[in-house]
Tab-separated table of N, CA and C in Angstrom:
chain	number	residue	atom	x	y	z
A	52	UNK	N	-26.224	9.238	-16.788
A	52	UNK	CA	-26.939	8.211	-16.090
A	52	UNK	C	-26.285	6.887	-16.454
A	53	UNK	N	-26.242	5.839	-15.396
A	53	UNK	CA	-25.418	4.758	-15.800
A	53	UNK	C	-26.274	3.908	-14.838
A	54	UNK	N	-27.100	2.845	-15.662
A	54	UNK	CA	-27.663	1.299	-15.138
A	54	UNK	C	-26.962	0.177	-15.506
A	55	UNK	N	-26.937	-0.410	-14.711
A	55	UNK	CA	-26.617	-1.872	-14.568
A	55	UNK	C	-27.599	-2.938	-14.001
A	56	UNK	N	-27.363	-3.661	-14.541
A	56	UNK	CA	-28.145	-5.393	-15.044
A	56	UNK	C	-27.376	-6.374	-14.766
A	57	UNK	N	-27.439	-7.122	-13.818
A	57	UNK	CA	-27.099	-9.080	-13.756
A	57	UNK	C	-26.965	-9.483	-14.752
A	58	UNK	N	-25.927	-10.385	-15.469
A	58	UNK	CA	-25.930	-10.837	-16.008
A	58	UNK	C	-25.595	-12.232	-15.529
A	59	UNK	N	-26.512	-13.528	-17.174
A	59	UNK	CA	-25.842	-14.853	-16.336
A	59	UNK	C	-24.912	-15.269	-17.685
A	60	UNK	N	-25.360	-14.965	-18.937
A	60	UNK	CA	-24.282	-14.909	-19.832
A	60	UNK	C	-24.473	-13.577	-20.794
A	61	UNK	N	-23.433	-13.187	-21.659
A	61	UNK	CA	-22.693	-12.003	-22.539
A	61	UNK	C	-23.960	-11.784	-23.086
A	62	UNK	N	-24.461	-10.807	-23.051
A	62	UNK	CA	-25.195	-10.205	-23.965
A	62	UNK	C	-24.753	-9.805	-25.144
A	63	UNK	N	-24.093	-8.865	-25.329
A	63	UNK	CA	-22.946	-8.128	-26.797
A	63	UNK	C	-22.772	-9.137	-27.332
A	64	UNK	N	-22.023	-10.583	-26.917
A	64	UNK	CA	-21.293	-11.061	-27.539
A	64	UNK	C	-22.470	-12.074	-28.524
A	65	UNK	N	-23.789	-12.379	-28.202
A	65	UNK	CA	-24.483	-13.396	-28.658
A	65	UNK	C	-25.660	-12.034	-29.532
A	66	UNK	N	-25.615	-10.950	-28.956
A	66	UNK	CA	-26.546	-10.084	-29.832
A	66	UNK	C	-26.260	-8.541	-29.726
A	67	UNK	N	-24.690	-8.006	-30.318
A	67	UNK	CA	-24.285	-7.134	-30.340
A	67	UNK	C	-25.561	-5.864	-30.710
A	68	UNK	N	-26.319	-6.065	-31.360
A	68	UNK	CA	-27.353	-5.099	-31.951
A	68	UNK	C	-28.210	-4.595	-31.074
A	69	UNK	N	-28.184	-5.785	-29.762
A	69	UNK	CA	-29.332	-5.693	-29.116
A	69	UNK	C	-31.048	-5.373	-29.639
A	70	UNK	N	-30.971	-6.430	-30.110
A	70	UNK	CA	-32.365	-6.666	-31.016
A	70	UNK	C	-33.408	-7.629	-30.180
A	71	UNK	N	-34.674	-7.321	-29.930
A	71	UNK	CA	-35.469	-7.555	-28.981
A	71	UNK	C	-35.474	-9.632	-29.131
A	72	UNK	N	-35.296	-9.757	-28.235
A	72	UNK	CA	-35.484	-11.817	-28.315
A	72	UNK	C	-36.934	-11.923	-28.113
A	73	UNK	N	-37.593	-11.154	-27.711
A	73	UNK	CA	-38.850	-12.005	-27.554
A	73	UNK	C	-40.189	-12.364	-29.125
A	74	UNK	N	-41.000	-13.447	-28.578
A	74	UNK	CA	-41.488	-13.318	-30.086
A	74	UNK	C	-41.994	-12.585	-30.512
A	75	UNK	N	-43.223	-11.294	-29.859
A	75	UNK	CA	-43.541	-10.607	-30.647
A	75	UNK	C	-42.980	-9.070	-30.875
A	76	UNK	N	-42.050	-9.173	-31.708
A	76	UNK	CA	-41.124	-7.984	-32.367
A	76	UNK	C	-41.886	-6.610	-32.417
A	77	UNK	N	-43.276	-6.884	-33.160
A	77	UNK	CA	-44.453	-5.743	-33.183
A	77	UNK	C	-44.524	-4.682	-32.159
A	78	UNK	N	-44.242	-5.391	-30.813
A	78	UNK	CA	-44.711	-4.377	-29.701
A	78	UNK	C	-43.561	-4.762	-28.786
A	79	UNK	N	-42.561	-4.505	-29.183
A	79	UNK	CA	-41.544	-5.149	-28.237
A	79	UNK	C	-40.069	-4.262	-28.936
A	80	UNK	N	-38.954	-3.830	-28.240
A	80	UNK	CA	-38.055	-3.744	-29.273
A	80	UNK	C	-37.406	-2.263	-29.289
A	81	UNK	N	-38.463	-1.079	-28.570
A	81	UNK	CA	-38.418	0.081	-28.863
A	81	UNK	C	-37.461	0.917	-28.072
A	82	UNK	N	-37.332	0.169	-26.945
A	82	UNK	CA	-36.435	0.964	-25.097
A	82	UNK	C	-34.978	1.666	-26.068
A	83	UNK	N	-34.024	1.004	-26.679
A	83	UNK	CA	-32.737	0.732	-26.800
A	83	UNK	C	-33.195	2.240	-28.173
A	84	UNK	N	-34.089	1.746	-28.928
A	84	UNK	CA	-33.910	2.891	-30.293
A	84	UNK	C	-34.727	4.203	-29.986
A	85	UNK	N	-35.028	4.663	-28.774
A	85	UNK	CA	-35.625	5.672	-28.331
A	85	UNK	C	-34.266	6.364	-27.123
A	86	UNK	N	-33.710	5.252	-26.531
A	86	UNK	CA	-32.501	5.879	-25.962
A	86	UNK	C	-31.800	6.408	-26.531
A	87	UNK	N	-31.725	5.688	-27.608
A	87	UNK	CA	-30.404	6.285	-28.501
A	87	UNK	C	-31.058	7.793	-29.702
A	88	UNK	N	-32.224	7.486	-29.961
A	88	UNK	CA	-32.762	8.715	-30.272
A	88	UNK	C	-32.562	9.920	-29.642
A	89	UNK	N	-33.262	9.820	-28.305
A	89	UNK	CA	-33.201	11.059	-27.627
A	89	UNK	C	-31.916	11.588	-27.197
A	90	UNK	N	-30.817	10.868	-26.832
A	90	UNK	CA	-29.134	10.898	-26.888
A	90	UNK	C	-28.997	11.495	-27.847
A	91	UNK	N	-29.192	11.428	-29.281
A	91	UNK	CA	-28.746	12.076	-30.099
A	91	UNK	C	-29.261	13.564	-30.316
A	92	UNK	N	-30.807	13.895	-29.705
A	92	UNK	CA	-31.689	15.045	-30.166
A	92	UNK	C	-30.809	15.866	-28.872
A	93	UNK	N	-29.994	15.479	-27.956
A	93	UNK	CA	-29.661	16.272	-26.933
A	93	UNK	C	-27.764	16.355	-27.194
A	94	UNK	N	-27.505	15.806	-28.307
A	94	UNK	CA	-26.144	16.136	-28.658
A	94	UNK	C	-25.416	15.374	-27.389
A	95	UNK	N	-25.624	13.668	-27.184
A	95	UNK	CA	-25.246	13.259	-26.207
A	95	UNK	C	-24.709	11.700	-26.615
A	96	UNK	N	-24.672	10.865	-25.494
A	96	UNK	CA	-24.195	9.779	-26.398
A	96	UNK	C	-24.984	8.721	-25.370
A	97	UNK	N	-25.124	7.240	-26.078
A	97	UNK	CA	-25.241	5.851	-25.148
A	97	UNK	C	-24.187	4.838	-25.610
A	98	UNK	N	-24.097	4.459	-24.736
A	98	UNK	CA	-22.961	2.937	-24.417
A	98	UNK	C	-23.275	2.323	-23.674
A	99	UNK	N	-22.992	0.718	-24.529
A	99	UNK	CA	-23.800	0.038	-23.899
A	99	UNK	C	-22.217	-1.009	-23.607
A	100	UNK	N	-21.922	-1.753	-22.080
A	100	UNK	CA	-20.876	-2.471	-22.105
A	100	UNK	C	-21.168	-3.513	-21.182
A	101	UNK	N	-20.514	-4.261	-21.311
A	101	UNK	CA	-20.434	-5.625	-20.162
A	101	UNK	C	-19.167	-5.296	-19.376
A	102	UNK	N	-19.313	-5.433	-17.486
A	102	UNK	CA	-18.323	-4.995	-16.954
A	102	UNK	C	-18.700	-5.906	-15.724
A	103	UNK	N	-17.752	-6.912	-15.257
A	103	UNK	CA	-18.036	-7.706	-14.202
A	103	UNK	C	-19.347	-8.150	-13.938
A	104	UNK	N	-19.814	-8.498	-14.712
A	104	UNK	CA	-20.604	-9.907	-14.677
A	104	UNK	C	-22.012	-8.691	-14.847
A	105	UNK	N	-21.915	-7.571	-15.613
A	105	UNK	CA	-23.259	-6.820	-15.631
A	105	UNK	C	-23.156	-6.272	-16.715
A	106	UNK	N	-24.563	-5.993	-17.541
A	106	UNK	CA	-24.361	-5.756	-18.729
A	106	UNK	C	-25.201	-4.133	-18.199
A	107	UNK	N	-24.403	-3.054	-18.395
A	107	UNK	CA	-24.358	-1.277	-18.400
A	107	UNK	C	-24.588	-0.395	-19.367
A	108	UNK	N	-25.624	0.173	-19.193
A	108	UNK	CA	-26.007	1.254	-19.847
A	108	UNK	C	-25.404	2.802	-19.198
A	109	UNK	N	-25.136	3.085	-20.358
A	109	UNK	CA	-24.609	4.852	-19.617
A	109	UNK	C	-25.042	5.641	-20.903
A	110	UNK	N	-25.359	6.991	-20.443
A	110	UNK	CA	-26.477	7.652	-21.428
A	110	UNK	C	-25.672	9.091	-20.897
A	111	UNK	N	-25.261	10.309	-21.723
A	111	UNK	CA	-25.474	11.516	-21.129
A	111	UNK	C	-25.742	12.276	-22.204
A	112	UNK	N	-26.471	13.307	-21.561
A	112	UNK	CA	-27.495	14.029	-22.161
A	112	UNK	C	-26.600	15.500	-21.899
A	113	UNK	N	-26.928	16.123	-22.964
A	113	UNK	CA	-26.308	17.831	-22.350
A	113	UNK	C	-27.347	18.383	-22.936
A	114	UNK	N	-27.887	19.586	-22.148
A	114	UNK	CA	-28.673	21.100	-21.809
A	114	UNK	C	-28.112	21.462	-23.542
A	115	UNK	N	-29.725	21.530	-23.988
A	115	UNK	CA	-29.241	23.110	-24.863
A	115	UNK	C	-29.182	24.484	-24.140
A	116	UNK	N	-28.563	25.027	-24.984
A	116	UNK	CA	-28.517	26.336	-24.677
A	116	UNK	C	-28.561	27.426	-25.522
């Protein structure tokens, strides 16, 4: 799976971690460390890149078997 997002400036480059900006951290924060969770419980991967003016998510997942 691969999303893309508008960008108006670099995401990576001002918050490589992608760590939630808004103020309350408590309930905010979780999208990015649950992607990458479940990517891993399925022996899969996420990448996250900036590519013409859009900041891209790509996720693949593989079937156990």
């Amino acid at each position: 799976m691969r999303v893309r997002n508008i960008l108006e400036t670099s995401v990576l480059d001002t918050n490589s971690g992608l760590a939630t900006q808004k103020k309350d951290k408590d309930v905010h924060g979780y999208g990015i460390r649950i992607i990458r969770k479940i990517a891993s419980q399925y022996n899969g991967y996420v990448q996250f890149t900036e590519e013409e003016g859009f900041f891209c998510a790509e996720v693949m997942l593989f079937r156990r078997t």
